[in-house]
PDB file of C-alpha atoms and ligand atoms in Angstrom:
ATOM      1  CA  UNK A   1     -55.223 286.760   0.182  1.00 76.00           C
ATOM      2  CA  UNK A   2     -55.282 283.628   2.417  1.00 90.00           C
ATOM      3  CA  UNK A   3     -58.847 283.300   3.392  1.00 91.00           C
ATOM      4  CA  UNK A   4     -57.592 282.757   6.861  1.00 93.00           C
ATOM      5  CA  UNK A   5     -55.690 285.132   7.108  1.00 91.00           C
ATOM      6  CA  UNK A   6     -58.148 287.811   5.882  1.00 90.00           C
ATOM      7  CA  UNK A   7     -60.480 286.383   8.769  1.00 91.00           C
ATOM      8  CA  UNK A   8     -58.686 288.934  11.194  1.00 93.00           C
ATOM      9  CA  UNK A   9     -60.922 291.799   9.713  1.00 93.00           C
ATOM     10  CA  UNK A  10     -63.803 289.751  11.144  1.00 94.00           C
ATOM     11  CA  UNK A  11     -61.902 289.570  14.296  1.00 94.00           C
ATOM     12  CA  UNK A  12     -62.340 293.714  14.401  1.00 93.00           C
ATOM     13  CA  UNK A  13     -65.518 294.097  13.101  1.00 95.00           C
ATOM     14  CA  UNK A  14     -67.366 291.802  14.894  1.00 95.00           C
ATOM     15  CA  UNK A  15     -65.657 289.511  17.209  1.00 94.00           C
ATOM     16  CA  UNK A  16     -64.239 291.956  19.620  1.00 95.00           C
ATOM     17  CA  UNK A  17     -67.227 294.182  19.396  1.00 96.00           C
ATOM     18  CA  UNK A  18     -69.343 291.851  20.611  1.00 95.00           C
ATOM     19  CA  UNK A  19     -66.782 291.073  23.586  1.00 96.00           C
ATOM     20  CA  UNK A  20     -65.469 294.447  24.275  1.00 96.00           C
ATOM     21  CA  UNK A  21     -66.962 295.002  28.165  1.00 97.00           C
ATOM     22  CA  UNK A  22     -65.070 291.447  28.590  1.00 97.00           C
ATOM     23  CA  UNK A  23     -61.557 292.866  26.862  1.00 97.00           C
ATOM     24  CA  UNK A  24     -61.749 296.344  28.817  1.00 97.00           C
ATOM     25  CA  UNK A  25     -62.585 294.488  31.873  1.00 97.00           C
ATOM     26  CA  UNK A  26     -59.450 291.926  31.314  1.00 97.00           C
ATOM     27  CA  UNK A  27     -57.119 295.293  30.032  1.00 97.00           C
ATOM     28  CA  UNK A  28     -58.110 297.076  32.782  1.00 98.00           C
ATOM     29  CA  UNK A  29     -57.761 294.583  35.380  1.00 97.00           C
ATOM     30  CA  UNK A  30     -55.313 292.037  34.301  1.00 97.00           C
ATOM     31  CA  UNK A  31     -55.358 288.545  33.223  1.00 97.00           C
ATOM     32  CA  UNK A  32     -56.445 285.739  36.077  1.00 97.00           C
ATOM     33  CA  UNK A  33     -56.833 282.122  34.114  1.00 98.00           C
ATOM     34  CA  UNK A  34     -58.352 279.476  35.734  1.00 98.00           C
ATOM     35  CA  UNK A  35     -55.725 277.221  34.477  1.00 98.00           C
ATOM     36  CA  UNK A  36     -53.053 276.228  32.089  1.00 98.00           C
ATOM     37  CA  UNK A  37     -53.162 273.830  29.570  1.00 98.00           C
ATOM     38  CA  UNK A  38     -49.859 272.310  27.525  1.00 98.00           C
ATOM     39  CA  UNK A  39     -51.281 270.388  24.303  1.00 98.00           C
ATOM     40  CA  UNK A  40     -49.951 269.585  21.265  1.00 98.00           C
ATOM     41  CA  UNK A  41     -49.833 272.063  18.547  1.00 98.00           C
ATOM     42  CA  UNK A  42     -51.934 269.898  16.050  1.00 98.00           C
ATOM     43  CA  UNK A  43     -54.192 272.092  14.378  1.00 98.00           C
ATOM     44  CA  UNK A  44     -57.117 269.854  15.051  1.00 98.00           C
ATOM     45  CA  UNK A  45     -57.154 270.467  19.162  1.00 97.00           C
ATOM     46  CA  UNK A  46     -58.277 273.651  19.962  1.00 97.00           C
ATOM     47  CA  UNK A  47     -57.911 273.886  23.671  1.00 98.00           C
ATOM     48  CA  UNK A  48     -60.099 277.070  24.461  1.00 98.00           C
ATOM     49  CA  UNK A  49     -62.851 274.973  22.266  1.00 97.00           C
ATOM     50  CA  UNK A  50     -62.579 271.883  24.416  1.00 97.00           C
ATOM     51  CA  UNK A  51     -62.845 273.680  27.163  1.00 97.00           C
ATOM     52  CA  UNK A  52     -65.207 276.404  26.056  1.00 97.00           C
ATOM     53  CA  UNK A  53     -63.063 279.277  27.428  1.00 98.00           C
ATOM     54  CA  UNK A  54     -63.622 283.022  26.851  1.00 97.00           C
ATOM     55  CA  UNK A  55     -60.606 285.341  26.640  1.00 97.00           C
ATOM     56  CA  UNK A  56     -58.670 285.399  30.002  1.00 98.00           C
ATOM     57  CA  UNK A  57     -59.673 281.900  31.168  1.00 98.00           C
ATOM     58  CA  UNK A  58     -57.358 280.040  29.808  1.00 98.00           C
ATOM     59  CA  UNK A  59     -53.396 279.872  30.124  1.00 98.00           C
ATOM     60  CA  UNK A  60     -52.339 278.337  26.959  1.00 98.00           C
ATOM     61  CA  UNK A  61     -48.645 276.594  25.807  1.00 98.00           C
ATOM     62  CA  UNK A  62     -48.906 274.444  22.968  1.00 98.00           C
ATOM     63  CA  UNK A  63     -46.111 272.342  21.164  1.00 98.00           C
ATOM     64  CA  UNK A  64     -45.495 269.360  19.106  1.00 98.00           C
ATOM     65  CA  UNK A  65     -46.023 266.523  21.210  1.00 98.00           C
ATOM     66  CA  UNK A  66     -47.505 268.504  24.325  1.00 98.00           C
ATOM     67  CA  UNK A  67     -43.919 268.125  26.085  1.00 98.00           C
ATOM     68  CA  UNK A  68     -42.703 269.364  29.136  1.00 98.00           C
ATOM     69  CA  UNK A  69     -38.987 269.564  29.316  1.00 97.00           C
ATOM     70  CA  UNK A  70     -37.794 268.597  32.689  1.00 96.00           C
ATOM     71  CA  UNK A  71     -36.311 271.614  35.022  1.00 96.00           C
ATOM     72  CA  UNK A  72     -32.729 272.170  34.093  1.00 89.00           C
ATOM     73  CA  UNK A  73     -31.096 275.564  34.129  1.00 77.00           C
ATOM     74  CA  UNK A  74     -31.398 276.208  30.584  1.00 76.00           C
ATOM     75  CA  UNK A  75     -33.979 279.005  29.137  1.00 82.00           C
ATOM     76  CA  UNK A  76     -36.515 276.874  27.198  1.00 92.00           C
ATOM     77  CA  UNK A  77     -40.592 278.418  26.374  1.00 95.00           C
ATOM     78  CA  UNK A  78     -42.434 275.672  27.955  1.00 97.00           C
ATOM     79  CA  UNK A  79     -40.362 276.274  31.478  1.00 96.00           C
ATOM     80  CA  UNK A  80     -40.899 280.013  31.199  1.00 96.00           C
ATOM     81  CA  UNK A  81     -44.699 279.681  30.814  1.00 98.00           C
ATOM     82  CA  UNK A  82     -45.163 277.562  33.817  1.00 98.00           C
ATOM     83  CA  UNK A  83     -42.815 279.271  36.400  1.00 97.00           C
ATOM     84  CA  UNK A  84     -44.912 282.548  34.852  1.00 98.00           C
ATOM     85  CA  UNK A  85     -48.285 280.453  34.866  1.00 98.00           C
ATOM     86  CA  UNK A  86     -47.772 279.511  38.679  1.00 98.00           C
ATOM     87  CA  UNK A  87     -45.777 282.318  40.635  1.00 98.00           C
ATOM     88  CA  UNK A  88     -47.226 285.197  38.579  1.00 98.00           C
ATOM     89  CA  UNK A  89     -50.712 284.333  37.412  1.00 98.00           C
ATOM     90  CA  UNK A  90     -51.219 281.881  40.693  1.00 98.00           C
ATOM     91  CA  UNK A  91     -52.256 279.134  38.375  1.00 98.00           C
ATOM     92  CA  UNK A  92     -53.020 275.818  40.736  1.00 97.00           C
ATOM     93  CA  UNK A  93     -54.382 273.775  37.937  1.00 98.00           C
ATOM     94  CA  UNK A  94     -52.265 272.147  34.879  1.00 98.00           C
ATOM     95  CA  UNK A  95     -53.586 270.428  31.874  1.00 98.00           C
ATOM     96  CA  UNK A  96     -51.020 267.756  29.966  1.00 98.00           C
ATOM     97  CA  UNK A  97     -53.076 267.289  27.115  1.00 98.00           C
ATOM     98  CA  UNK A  98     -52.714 264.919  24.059  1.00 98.00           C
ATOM     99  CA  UNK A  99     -54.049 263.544  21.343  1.00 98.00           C
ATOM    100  CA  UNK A 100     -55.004 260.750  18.919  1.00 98.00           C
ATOM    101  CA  UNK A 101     -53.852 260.417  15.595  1.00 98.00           C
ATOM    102  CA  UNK A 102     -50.192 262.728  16.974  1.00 98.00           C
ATOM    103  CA  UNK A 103     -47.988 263.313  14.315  1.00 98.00           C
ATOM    104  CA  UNK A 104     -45.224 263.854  17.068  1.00 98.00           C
ATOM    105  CA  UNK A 105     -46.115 260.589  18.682  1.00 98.00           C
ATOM    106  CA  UNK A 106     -45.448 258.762  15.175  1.00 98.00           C
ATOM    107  CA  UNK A 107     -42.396 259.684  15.452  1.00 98.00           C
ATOM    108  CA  UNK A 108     -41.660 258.881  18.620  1.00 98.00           C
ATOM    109  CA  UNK A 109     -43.118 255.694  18.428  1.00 98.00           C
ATOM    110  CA  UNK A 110     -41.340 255.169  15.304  1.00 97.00           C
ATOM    111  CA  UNK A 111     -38.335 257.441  14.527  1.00 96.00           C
ATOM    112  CA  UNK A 112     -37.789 256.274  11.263  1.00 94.00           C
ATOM    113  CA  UNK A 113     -36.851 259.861   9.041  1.00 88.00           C
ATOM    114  CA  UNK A 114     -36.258 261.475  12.077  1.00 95.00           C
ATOM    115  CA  UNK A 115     -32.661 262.226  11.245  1.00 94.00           C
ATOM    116  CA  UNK A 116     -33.665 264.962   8.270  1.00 95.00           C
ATOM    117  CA  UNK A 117     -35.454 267.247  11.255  1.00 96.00           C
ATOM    118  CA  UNK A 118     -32.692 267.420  13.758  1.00 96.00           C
ATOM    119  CA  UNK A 119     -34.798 269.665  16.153  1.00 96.00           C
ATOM    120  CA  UNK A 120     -37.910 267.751  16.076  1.00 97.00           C
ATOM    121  CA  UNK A 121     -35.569 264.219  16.853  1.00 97.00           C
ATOM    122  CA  UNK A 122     -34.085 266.555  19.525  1.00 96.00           C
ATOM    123  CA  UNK A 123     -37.188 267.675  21.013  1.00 97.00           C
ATOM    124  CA  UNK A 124     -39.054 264.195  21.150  1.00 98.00           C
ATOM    125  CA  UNK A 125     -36.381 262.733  23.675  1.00 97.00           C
ATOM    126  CA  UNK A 126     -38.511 264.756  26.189  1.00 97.00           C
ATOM    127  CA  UNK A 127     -40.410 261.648  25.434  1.00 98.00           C
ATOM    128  CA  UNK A 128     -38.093 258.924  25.639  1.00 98.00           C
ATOM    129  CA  UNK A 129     -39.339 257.621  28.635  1.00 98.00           C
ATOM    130  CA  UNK A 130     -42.983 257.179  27.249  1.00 98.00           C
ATOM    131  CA  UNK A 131     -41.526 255.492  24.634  1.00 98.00           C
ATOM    132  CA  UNK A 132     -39.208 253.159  26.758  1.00 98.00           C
ATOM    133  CA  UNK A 133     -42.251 252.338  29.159  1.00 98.00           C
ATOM    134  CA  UNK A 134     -44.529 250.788  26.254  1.00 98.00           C
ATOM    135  CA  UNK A 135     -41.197 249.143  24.489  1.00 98.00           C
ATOM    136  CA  UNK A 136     -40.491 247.136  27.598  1.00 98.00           C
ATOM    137  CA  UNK A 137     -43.785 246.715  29.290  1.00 98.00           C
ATOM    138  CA  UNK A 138     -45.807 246.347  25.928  1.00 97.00           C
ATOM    139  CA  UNK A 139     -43.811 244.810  23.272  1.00 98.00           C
ATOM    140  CA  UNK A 140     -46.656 242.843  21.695  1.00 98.00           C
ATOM    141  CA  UNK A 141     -48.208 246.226  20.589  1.00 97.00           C
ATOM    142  CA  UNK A 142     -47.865 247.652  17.099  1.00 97.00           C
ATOM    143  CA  UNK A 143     -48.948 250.106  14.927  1.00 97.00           C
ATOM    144  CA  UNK A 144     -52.172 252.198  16.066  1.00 97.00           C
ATOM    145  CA  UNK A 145     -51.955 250.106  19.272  1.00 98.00           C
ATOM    146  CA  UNK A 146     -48.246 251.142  20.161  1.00 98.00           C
ATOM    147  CA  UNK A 147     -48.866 254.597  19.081  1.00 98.00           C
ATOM    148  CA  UNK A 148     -51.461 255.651  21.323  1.00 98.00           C
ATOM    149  CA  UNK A 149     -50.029 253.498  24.172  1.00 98.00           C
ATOM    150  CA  UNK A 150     -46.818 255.777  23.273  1.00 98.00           C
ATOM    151  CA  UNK A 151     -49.044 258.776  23.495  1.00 98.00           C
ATOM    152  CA  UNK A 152     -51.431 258.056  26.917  1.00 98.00           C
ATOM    153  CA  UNK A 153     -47.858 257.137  28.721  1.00 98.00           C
ATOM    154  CA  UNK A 154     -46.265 260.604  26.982  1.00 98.00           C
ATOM    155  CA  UNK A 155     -49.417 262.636  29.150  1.00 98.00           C
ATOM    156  CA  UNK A 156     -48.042 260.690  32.345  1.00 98.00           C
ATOM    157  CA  UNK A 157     -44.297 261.102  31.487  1.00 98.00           C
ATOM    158  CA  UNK A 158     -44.726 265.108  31.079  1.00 98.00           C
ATOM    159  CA  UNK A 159     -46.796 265.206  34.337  1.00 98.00           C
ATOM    160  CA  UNK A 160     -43.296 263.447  35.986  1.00 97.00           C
ATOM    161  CA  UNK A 161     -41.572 266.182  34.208  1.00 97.00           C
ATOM    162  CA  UNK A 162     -43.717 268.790  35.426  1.00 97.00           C
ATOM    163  CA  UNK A 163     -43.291 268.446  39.125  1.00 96.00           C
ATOM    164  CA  UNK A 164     -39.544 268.455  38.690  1.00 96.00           C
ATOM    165  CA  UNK A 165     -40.053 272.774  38.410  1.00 97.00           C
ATOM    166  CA  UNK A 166     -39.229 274.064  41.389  1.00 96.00           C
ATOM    167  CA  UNK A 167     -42.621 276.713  41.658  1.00 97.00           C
ATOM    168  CA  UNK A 168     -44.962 273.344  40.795  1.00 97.00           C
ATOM    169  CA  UNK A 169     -43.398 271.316  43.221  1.00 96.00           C
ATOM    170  CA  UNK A 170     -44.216 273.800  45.741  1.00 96.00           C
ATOM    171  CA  UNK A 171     -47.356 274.431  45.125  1.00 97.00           C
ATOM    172  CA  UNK A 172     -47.731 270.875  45.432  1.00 95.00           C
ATOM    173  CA  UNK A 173     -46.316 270.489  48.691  1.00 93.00           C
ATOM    174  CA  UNK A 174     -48.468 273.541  49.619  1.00 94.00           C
ATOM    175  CA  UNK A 175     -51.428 271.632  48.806  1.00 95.00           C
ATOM    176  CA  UNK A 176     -52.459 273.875  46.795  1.00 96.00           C
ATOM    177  CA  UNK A 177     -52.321 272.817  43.073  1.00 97.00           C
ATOM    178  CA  UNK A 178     -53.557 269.639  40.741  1.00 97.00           C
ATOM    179  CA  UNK A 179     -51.859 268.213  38.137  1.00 98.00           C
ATOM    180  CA  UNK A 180     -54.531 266.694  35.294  1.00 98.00           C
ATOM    181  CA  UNK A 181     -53.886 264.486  32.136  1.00 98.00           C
ATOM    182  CA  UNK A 182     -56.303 264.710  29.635  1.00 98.00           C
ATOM    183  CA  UNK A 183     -56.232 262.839  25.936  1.00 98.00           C
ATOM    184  CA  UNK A 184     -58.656 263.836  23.368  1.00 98.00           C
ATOM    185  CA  UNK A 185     -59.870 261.334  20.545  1.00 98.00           C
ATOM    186  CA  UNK A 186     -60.391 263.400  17.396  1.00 97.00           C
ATOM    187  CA  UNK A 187     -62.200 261.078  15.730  1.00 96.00           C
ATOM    188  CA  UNK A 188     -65.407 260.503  18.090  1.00 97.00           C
ATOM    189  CA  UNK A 189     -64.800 263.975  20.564  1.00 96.00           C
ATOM    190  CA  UNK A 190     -64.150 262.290  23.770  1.00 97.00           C
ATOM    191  CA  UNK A 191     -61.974 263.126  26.350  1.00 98.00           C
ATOM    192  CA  UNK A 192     -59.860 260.659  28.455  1.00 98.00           C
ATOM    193  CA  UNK A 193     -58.653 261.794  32.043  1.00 98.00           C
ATOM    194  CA  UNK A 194     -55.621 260.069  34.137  1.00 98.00           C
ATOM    195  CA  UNK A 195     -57.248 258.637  37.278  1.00 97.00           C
ATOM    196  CA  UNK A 196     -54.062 259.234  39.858  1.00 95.00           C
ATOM    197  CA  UNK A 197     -56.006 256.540  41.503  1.00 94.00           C
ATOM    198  CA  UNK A 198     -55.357 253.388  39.187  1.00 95.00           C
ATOM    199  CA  UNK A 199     -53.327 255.012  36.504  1.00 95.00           C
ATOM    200  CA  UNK A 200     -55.783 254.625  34.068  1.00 97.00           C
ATOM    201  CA  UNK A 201     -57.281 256.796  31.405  1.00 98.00           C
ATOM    202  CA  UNK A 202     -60.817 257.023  31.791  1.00 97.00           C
ATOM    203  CA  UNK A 203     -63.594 259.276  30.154  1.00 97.00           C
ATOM    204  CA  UNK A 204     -64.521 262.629  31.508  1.00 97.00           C
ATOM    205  CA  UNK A 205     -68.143 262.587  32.538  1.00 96.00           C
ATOM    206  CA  UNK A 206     -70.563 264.993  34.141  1.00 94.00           C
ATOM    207  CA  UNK A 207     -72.338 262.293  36.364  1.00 96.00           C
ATOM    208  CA  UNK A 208     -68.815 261.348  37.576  1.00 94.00           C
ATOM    209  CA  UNK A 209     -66.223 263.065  39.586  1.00 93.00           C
ATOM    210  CA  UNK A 210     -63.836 264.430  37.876  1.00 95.00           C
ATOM    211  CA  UNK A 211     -60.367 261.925  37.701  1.00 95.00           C
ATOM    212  CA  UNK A 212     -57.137 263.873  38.456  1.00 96.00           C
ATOM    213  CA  UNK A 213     -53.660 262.598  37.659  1.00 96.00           C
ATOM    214  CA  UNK A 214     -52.360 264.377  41.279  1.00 94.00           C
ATOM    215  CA  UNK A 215     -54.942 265.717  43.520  1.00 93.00           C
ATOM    216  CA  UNK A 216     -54.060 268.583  45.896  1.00 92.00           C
ATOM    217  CA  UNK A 217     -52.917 267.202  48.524  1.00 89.00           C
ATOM    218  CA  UNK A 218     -50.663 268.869  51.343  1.00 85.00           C
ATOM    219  CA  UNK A 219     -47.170 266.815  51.927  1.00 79.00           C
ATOM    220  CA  UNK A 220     -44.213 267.653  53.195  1.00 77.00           C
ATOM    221  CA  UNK A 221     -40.904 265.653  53.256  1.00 80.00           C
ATOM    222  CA  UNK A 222     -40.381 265.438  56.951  1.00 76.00           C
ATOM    223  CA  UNK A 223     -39.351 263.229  60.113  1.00 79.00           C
ATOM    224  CA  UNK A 224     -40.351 263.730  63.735  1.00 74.00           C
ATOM    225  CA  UNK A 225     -37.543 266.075  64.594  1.00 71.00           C
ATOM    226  CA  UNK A 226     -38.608 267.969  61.933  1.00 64.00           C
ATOM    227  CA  UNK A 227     -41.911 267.915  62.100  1.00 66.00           C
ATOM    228  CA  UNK A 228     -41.659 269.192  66.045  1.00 72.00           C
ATOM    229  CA  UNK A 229     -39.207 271.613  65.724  1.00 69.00           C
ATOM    230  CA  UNK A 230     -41.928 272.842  62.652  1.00 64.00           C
ATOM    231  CA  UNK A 231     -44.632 273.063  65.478  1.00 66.00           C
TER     232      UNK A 231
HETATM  233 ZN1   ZN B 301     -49.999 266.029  18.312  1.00 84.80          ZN
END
């Protein structure tokens, strides 16, 4: 047998044994996460791991590339989660997360043998813009360089993507929910975070506060008539 596969037995024996208050608890009452994370579906980011979260804490949707289609009124997983994530669960905080070393940002940054995997070439247009942005504003960069350019400006293109759902933008304009881009480097464990602030990537530290792509902020698109006839 696959030795990971035969892990599951652990997975009875002792892994849910010594968590089973925690799983009745969660069966009994229902799932509440604290938030919900979209990262990449490399097999090197473990999100509940980065974030050391016990079952029920964490919302998770994972894919190649961490992508968030734009709202269109098509049925697609990623769209699904979050509407679920935000006007079921009451989610108010969303992780974009991605990665070094991204086998989906490659190819992005570099579609060569693209065409033999139609719905991976497909898919990575979500991502066109990321792409676009380093092309014109960084052309000097190659290689590693334009890759994880490509892949820092992909976190900040699915953010844009993000608030085009109709249940995030409202819970934006409620005030009530942050939007946070993270980017993990494998090789030495750190994690970046998108200061909204001055657009930058910066590390995640305890000592600091914490940088957030889009604070919660209340805002309403309004003009004096509007705004009295509100009051
Ligand atoms: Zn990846």
């Amino acid at each position: 047998m696959n030795e990971l596969i035969g892990r599951v037995f652990d997975f009875e024996k002792t892994i849910f044994p010594a968590s089973s208050e925690l799983f009745a608890r969660l069966s009994s009452q229902g799932q509440e996460p604290k938030a919900l994370i979209v990262s990449c579906a490399d097999s090197r980011i473990v999100p509940e791991q980065i974030v050391q979260a016990a079952p029920g804490d964490l919302f998770v949707c994972r894919n190649a590339g961490n992508i968030v289609p734009p709202f269109a009124n098509m049925t697609g997983g990623v769209s699904a989660t979050v509407e679920y994530a935000v006007m079921v669960l009451g989610v108010r905080d969303i992780i974009v997360c991605g990665h070094s070393d991204c086998g989906a940002m490659k190819a992005l940054s570099y579609p060569e043998g693209l065409e033999r995997m139609p719905n991976v070439s497909a898919w990575l247009r979500h991502g066109a813009a990321a792409e676009h942005v380093v092309t014109t504003c960084s052309p000097h960069l190659e290689k590693a360089d334009r890759i994880r350019a490509v892949s820092l400006e992909n976190v900040v293109a699915q953010l844009t993507h993000l608030r085009t759902h109709p249940s995030v933008a409202a819970a934006m304009a409620q005030g009530e929910m942050a939007l946070h881009g993270w980017f993990v480097d494998i090789e030495v464990g750190q994690v970046l975070g998108l200061d909204g602030d001055t657009g930058r990537f910066v590390p995640l530290r305890a000592d600091r506060p914490l940088p957030v792509a889009m604070p919660a902020a209340q805002r309403i698109a309004t003009d004096d008539y509007y705004a009295e006839a509100a009051e």
